[in-house]
Coordinates of C-alpha atoms in Angstrom, one line a residue:
M287 CA 4.3 -0.7 -25.9
D288 CA 3.2 2.3 -26.4
A289 CA 5.1 5.7 -25.1
K290 CA 3.0 7.8 -22.5
R291 CA 4.9 11.3 -23.5
L292 CA 5.2 13.9 -20.2
N293 CA 6.4 17.4 -20.3
I294 CA 7.0 17.8 -16.6
A295 CA 7.1 21.3 -14.5
L296 CA 8.9 21.1 -11.4
Q297 CA 8.3 23.5 -8.3
G298 CA 10.7 25.4 -5.7
G299 CA 10.9 24.6 -2.0
G300 CA 14.3 24.3 -1.1
S301 CA 15.2 21.1 0.6
H302 CA 11.6 20.0 -0.8
G303 CA 13.1 19.7 -3.8
A304 CA 14.2 16.7 -2.9
Y305 CA 11.0 15.3 -3.0
S306 CA 10.5 16.0 -6.3
W307 CA 14.7 13.8 -6.7
G308 CA 12.4 11.3 -5.5
V309 CA 8.5 11.3 -7.7
L310 CA 11.3 11.5 -10.9
D311 CA 13.9 8.6 -9.7
R312 CA 10.4 6.8 -9.8
L313 CA 9.0 7.6 -13.2
L314 CA 12.4 6.8 -14.9
E315 CA 11.6 3.4 -13.8
E316 CA 9.3 3.5 -16.0
E317 CA 9.9 2.1 -19.5
D318 CA 6.4 3.3 -21.8
I319 CA 6.7 6.6 -19.7
V320 CA 9.4 8.9 -21.1
P321 CA 10.2 12.5 -20.4
H322 CA 10.4 15.4 -22.8
G323 CA 10.8 19.3 -21.9
V324 CA 10.9 20.2 -18.3
S325 CA 9.4 23.8 -17.0
G326 CA 11.7 24.6 -13.2
T327 CA 11.8 27.6 -10.7
S328 CA 13.9 27.3 -8.1
A329 CA 15.2 23.8 -6.5
G330 CA 13.2 22.2 -9.6
A331 CA 15.5 24.5 -11.9
M332 CA 18.9 22.6 -10.2
N333 CA 16.5 19.1 -10.2
A334 CA 15.4 20.2 -14.2
I335 CA 18.9 20.5 -15.0
V336 CA 20.4 17.3 -13.7
L337 CA 17.0 14.8 -15.1
A338 CA 18.1 16.5 -18.3
H339 CA 22.1 16.3 -17.8
G340 CA 21.9 12.8 -16.6
Y341 CA 19.3 12.1 -19.3
R342 CA 20.9 12.8 -22.2
S343 CA 24.8 11.6 -20.9
G344 CA 23.0 8.4 -20.1
G345 CA 19.7 8.3 -20.5
R346 CA 17.4 6.5 -17.3
D347 CA 19.7 5.3 -15.6
G348 CA 22.2 8.4 -16.0
A349 CA 18.9 10.5 -14.7
K350 CA 18.5 8.4 -11.8
A351 CA 22.5 8.1 -10.8
A352 CA 22.7 12.0 -11.5
L353 CA 20.2 13.1 -9.6
D354 CA 20.8 10.8 -6.3
Q355 CA 24.3 11.8 -6.8
F356 CA 22.9 15.4 -7.0
W357 CA 21.0 15.3 -3.9
R358 CA 23.8 13.9 -1.4
A359 CA 26.6 16.7 -3.0
V360 CA 23.5 19.1 -1.4
S361 CA 23.7 17.5 1.9
A362 CA 27.9 16.9 1.8
L363 CA 27.7 21.0 1.5
G364 CA 24.6 21.8 4.0
C365 CA 27.4 19.8 7.0
L366 CA 30.1 22.0 6.3
Y367 CA 28.3 25.7 5.8
S368 CA 24.6 25.0 6.7
P369 CA 24.6 26.4 10.6
F370 CA 20.5 24.2 11.2
K371 CA 21.2 21.0 12.3
A372 CA 19.2 18.2 13.0
T373 CA 19.8 16.1 15.6
P374 CA 18.8 12.3 15.8
L375 CA 15.9 11.8 18.1
D376 CA 14.9 14.6 15.7
N377 CA 15.6 12.5 12.9
W378 CA 13.5 9.3 14.9
L379 CA 10.8 11.2 15.6
K380 CA 10.7 12.8 11.8
N381 CA 10.4 15.8 13.9
W382 CA 11.8 17.9 10.8
N383 CA 11.1 21.5 11.4
I384 CA 13.5 23.0 13.0
D385 CA 12.3 26.5 13.5
S386 CA 12.7 25.2 17.2
T387 CA 16.7 25.7 17.5
V388 CA 17.6 28.5 18.6
S389 CA 20.5 28.6 15.0
Y390 CA 17.5 29.2 13.1
Q391 CA 15.6 31.7 15.0
V392 CA 18.9 33.6 15.2
F393 CA 19.3 33.3 11.7
E394 CA 15.7 34.3 10.5
L395 CA 15.9 37.9 12.8
M396 CA 19.0 38.7 10.9
V397 CA 17.9 38.1 7.9
R398 CA 14.9 40.8 8.9
I399 CA 17.3 43.2 10.4
F400 CA 20.3 42.7 7.6
S401 CA 21.0 42.0 4.0
P402 CA 22.7 39.1 2.8
Y403 CA 24.9 42.4 1.1
Q404 CA 26.0 43.0 5.1
Y405 CA 25.8 39.3 7.0
N406 CA 27.5 37.9 2.8
P407 CA 29.5 40.3 1.1
F408 CA 32.2 38.1 -0.4
N409 CA 28.6 36.9 -2.3
L410 CA 29.8 33.2 -0.6
N411 CA 27.5 30.2 -2.4
P412 CA 28.6 27.7 -3.0
L413 CA 25.8 25.2 -5.1
R414 CA 27.6 28.0 -7.7
T415 CA 30.0 25.8 -7.2
L416 CA 28.2 22.7 -6.6
L417 CA 26.5 22.9 -10.7
A418 CA 29.3 24.4 -12.1
D419 CA 31.2 21.3 -11.8
F420 CA 28.0 18.4 -11.7
I421 CA 26.6 20.0 -15.5
D422 CA 27.7 19.7 -18.5
W423 CA 26.4 23.0 -19.7
K424 CA 27.8 22.2 -23.6
L425 CA 25.6 19.6 -22.9
I426 CA 22.8 21.3 -21.9
N427 CA 22.9 24.2 -24.2
A428 CA 23.5 21.8 -27.0
G429 CA 19.6 21.4 -27.1
G430 CA 18.7 17.9 -27.7
A431 CA 16.5 15.3 -25.1
V432 CA 14.4 16.7 -22.2
P433 CA 14.7 20.7 -23.3
V434 CA 14.9 22.5 -20.2
F435 CA 12.6 26.1 -19.1
I436 CA 13.3 28.1 -16.3
T437 CA 12.6 31.0 -14.5
A438 CA 13.6 34.0 -13.0
T439 CA 11.9 37.0 -12.3
S440 CA 13.4 39.8 -12.9
V441 CA 14.1 42.5 -10.0
R442 CA 13.6 45.4 -12.6
T443 CA 10.2 44.3 -14.3
G444 CA 8.8 42.2 -12.3
R445 CA 8.1 39.9 -15.6
P446 CA 9.5 36.1 -15.6
R447 CA 12.7 35.0 -17.8
V448 CA 12.5 31.8 -19.3
F449 CA 16.0 31.0 -20.1
H450 CA 15.8 28.0 -22.9
C451 CA 18.3 25.5 -22.9
E452 CA 20.7 27.5 -25.2
E453 CA 20.4 30.0 -22.5
V454 CA 20.6 28.1 -19.1
N455 CA 24.7 28.4 -18.0
V456 CA 25.1 28.6 -13.5
D457 CA 23.8 32.0 -13.3
A458 CA 20.6 31.4 -15.0
I459 CA 19.1 28.2 -12.2
L460 CA 21.6 30.1 -9.1
A461 CA 18.3 33.1 -10.7
S462 CA 15.7 31.6 -10.5
A463 CA 16.3 29.7 -6.8
C464 CA 17.2 33.1 -5.5
I465 CA 15.8 34.4 -2.4
P466 CA 16.4 38.2 -1.5
F467 CA 16.6 37.8 2.7
Y468 CA 19.1 34.9 2.0
F469 CA 21.3 35.5 -1.7
Q470 CA 22.5 38.7 -2.9
T471 CA 21.0 39.2 -6.6
V472 CA 21.6 37.5 -8.9
E473 CA 22.8 38.6 -12.5
V474 CA 22.4 37.0 -15.9
D475 CA 23.3 39.7 -19.5
G476 CA 23.3 42.3 -17.3
E477 CA 19.8 42.0 -15.8
P478 CA 19.1 41.5 -11.7
Y479 CA 17.3 38.5 -11.3
W480 CA 15.7 36.8 -7.9
D481 CA 13.9 33.5 -7.3
G482 CA 11.2 32.6 -10.4
G483 CA 8.6 31.3 -7.6
Y484 CA 7.0 34.7 -7.8
M485 CA 6.6 34.7 -11.1
G486 CA 6.2 31.0 -12.3
N487 CA 6.3 28.0 -10.2
P488 CA 6.5 26.0 -12.3
S489 CA 6.1 27.9 -15.9
I490 CA 3.4 25.9 -17.3
W491 CA 3.6 28.1 -20.9
P492 CA 6.5 27.6 -22.1
L493 CA 5.5 23.6 -22.1
I494 CA 2.8 24.7 -23.8
Y495 CA 3.6 27.3 -26.6
Y496 CA 8.2 25.2 -27.3
T497 CA 6.4 22.0 -27.3
E498 CA 3.9 19.3 -28.9
L499 CA 2.6 17.2 -26.1
K500 CA -0.7 18.2 -24.9
D501 CA 0.2 16.3 -21.2
I502 CA 1.7 18.2 -18.4
L503 CA 2.4 16.4 -15.3
L504 CA 2.9 19.1 -12.3
V505 CA 5.0 18.3 -9.9
Q506 CA 3.3 20.2 -6.5
I507 CA 5.5 21.0 -3.6
N508 CA 3.8 24.6 -2.3
P509 CA 0.1 23.3 -0.5
L510 CA -2.1 25.1 -2.3
T511 CA -4.9 25.6 1.1
R512 CA -4.1 25.0 4.9
D513 CA -7.2 24.3 7.0
E514 CA -6.0 26.3 9.7
I515 CA -5.4 29.6 10.8
P516 CA -1.7 30.7 10.8
M517 CA -1.6 32.5 14.0
Q518 CA 2.3 32.6 15.1
A519 CA 4.7 34.5 13.5
N520 CA 6.8 32.5 11.3
E521 CA 3.7 30.4 10.9
I522 CA 2.0 33.9 9.3
I523 CA 4.9 33.9 6.7
N524 CA 5.3 30.4 6.3
R525 CA 1.5 30.7 4.7
L526 CA 2.0 34.2 2.8
N527 CA 5.3 32.2 0.7
E528 CA 2.9 29.4 -0.3
I529 CA 0.2 32.3 -1.2
S530 CA 2.3 33.9 -3.5
F531 CA 5.1 31.5 -4.9
N532 CA 1.3 29.3 -5.9
S533 CA 0.1 32.7 -7.3
S534 CA 1.4 32.7 -10.7
L535 CA 0.6 28.8 -10.9
I536 CA -3.1 29.5 -10.5
A537 CA -3.3 32.5 -13.0
E538 CA -2.2 29.4 -15.8
M539 CA -4.4 27.2 -14.5
R540 CA -6.8 29.6 -14.7
A541 CA -6.1 30.5 -18.3
I542 CA -5.7 26.9 -19.1
E543 CA -9.6 25.7 -17.4
F544 CA -11.1 29.2 -19.6
V545 CA -9.1 27.4 -23.1
R546 CA -10.5 24.1 -22.1
R547 CA -13.9 25.3 -21.9
L548 CA -14.3 27.6 -24.8
I549 CA -12.5 24.7 -26.9
D550 CA -15.5 22.0 -25.5
E551 CA -18.0 24.7 -26.4
N552 CA -16.6 25.3 -29.9
R553 CA -16.4 28.8 -29.7
L554 CA -12.1 27.5 -30.5
D555 CA -10.5 25.9 -33.0
E556 CA -9.2 22.8 -32.0
K557 CA -6.3 22.5 -34.1
K558 CA -4.9 26.2 -33.3
Y559 CA -5.1 25.6 -29.5
K560 CA -4.2 22.7 -27.2
R561 CA -6.2 20.9 -25.3
I562 CA -4.2 20.6 -22.0
N563 CA -4.6 17.7 -20.4
M564 CA -2.8 18.3 -16.5
H565 CA -1.6 16.0 -14.0
M566 CA -0.9 16.8 -10.6
I567 CA 1.0 14.5 -8.0
P568 CA 0.4 17.2 -5.0
A569 CA 2.3 18.6 -1.9
P570 CA 4.3 16.6 0.8
A571 CA 3.9 19.2 3.6
L572 CA 0.5 19.0 5.1
E573 CA 0.6 15.0 5.7
Y574 CA 3.8 15.7 7.1
H575 CA 2.9 18.7 8.9
L576 CA 7.0 21.1 7.0
N577 CA 6.6 24.0 7.5
A578 CA 9.1 26.7 5.7
S579 CA 11.8 25.5 8.2
S580 CA 11.9 22.7 6.5
K581 CA 13.5 23.5 3.9
L582 CA 16.6 24.9 4.5
N583 CA 16.7 21.3 6.2
T584 CA 19.5 19.4 4.3
D585 CA 20.5 16.4 7.2
M586 CA 20.3 13.1 4.4
A587 CA 18.1 11.3 6.8
F588 CA 15.0 13.5 6.4
L589 CA 16.2 14.2 2.1
E590 CA 16.1 11.0 1.6
F591 CA 12.2 10.7 3.8
L592 CA 11.2 13.0 0.8
R593 CA 12.7 11.3 -1.1
D594 CA 10.6 8.1 -0.2
C595 CA 7.9 10.4 -0.5
G596 CA 8.0 10.9 -3.6
R597 CA 8.5 7.9 -5.3
A598 CA 5.5 6.3 -3.6
A599 CA 3.1 9.6 -4.2
A600 CA 5.1 8.7 -8.1
D601 CA 4.1 5.0 -7.6
A602 CA 0.5 5.9 -6.7
W603 CA -0.4 8.3 -9.9
I604 CA 1.1 5.4 -11.9
K605 CA -1.0 2.9 -10.6
Q606 CA -4.0 5.6 -10.3
H607 CA -3.6 8.0 -13.8
K608 CA -1.1 6.7 -16.3
E609 CA -3.6 5.7 -18.9
A610 CA -4.9 9.1 -18.9
V611 CA -1.5 10.8 -20.2
G612 CA -2.2 11.3 -23.7
V613 CA -6.4 10.4 -23.7
A614 CA -7.6 13.0 -21.1
S615 CA -6.4 15.3 -17.6
S616 CA -6.6 12.9 -14.6
I617 CA -6.9 15.9 -11.6
D618 CA -10.1 19.0 -12.4
I619 CA -8.5 22.2 -12.2
R620 CA -11.2 24.5 -12.0
E621 CA -12.3 22.1 -8.7
T622 CA -7.3 21.9 -7.4
F623 CA -7.0 25.6 -8.7
L624 CA -10.7 27.1 -9.0
G625 CA -12.1 26.9 -5.6
R626 CA -15.4 26.7 -4.2
G627 CA -17.3 29.4 -5.9
H628 CA -15.7 30.4 -9.4
R629 CA -18.7 29.3 -11.4
H630 CA -20.3 32.2 -9.3
A631 CA -17.5 34.4 -9.9
E632 CA -17.7 37.7 -11.6
P633 CA -15.6 36.7 -15.3
S634 CA -12.3 37.8 -14.9
R635 CA -10.0 40.0 -17.7
V636 CA -9.6 37.4 -19.9
E637 CA -12.7 36.5 -20.6
E638 CA -14.6 39.5 -21.0
T639 CA -12.6 40.5 -23.4
F640 CA -13.2 37.7 -25.3
R641 CA -16.7 37.9 -24.9
R642 CA -16.8 41.0 -25.7
T643 CA -14.0 40.9 -29.2
G644 CA -16.8 37.7 -29.5
K645 CA -20.0 40.4 -29.9
R646 CA -17.9 42.4 -32.0
A647 CA -16.9 40.2 -34.3
A648 CA -20.2 38.7 -35.2
S649 CA -21.9 42.4 -34.9

């Protein structure tokens, strides 16, 4: 049996990260699929570090058990600290959005007026204790199977910072998940950071530069497109978040597609440049009409629902696309990420620079 080795890229999205839990849970059941490097941001960073911790300490079964235990612990923390409670009726109706609750509306108003330095002056974050106790950080920092790459955004420079295995600690994970409306800035080595999703959700390039594999599976959380026009304030904010958290990913996909095209046109040497095979398991939000408020819903029924959705999506991907691993992309990057009109769009700065440089070199 030939192993299908995969790099995995995990988007962030609060509680929606339980969808990625389900995807990983199903992938770990396939003996011929071998997770290699994993890049993650925010909730994706937590899934990545828990996956690496479990895999290094107990193989596939250890990784599955660790992910299950972690998400149940997240739900337990939500029961203790979260003001957002789904009603039994909502659970039965699978109405996972909590934007109609009074507590959520009050909270959203509060974070638009006060900063976390004001309403949480002691900087309490239950996830810090959970991560500190749950993960064997010495095992992570020692390197080994499933190398991890975690992205955060520098507040000072606006640039992404990718933490490698030997650099990853509790602060790096919390920095990657630091939504500035909800949490105080997280400092790592004296540098202040916010959520990595602003500059890499997730970062793809570490998997290209620091691993030898050409196959990358993106587990999507934030939808790329929505057909309806947002008209309510919460809908507008939700769509703005989705657009901003996908912008860096789209830019990376454009670069990957550009390099692929140049290789296909024999303008780049494939021995020196990677022709990346991209694969993707799409986001669940559109199918189930999930909005931004559901990303704060930590009810176990919701997390299990997302896990099961992720398992089903991964199962479908395995049946349809597993054989493409190591052979070719299973998605059309141009159609998926660059959209209509890309063929007729003005060339990017990268393309234009390449063309000018090529002309000078040829003359």
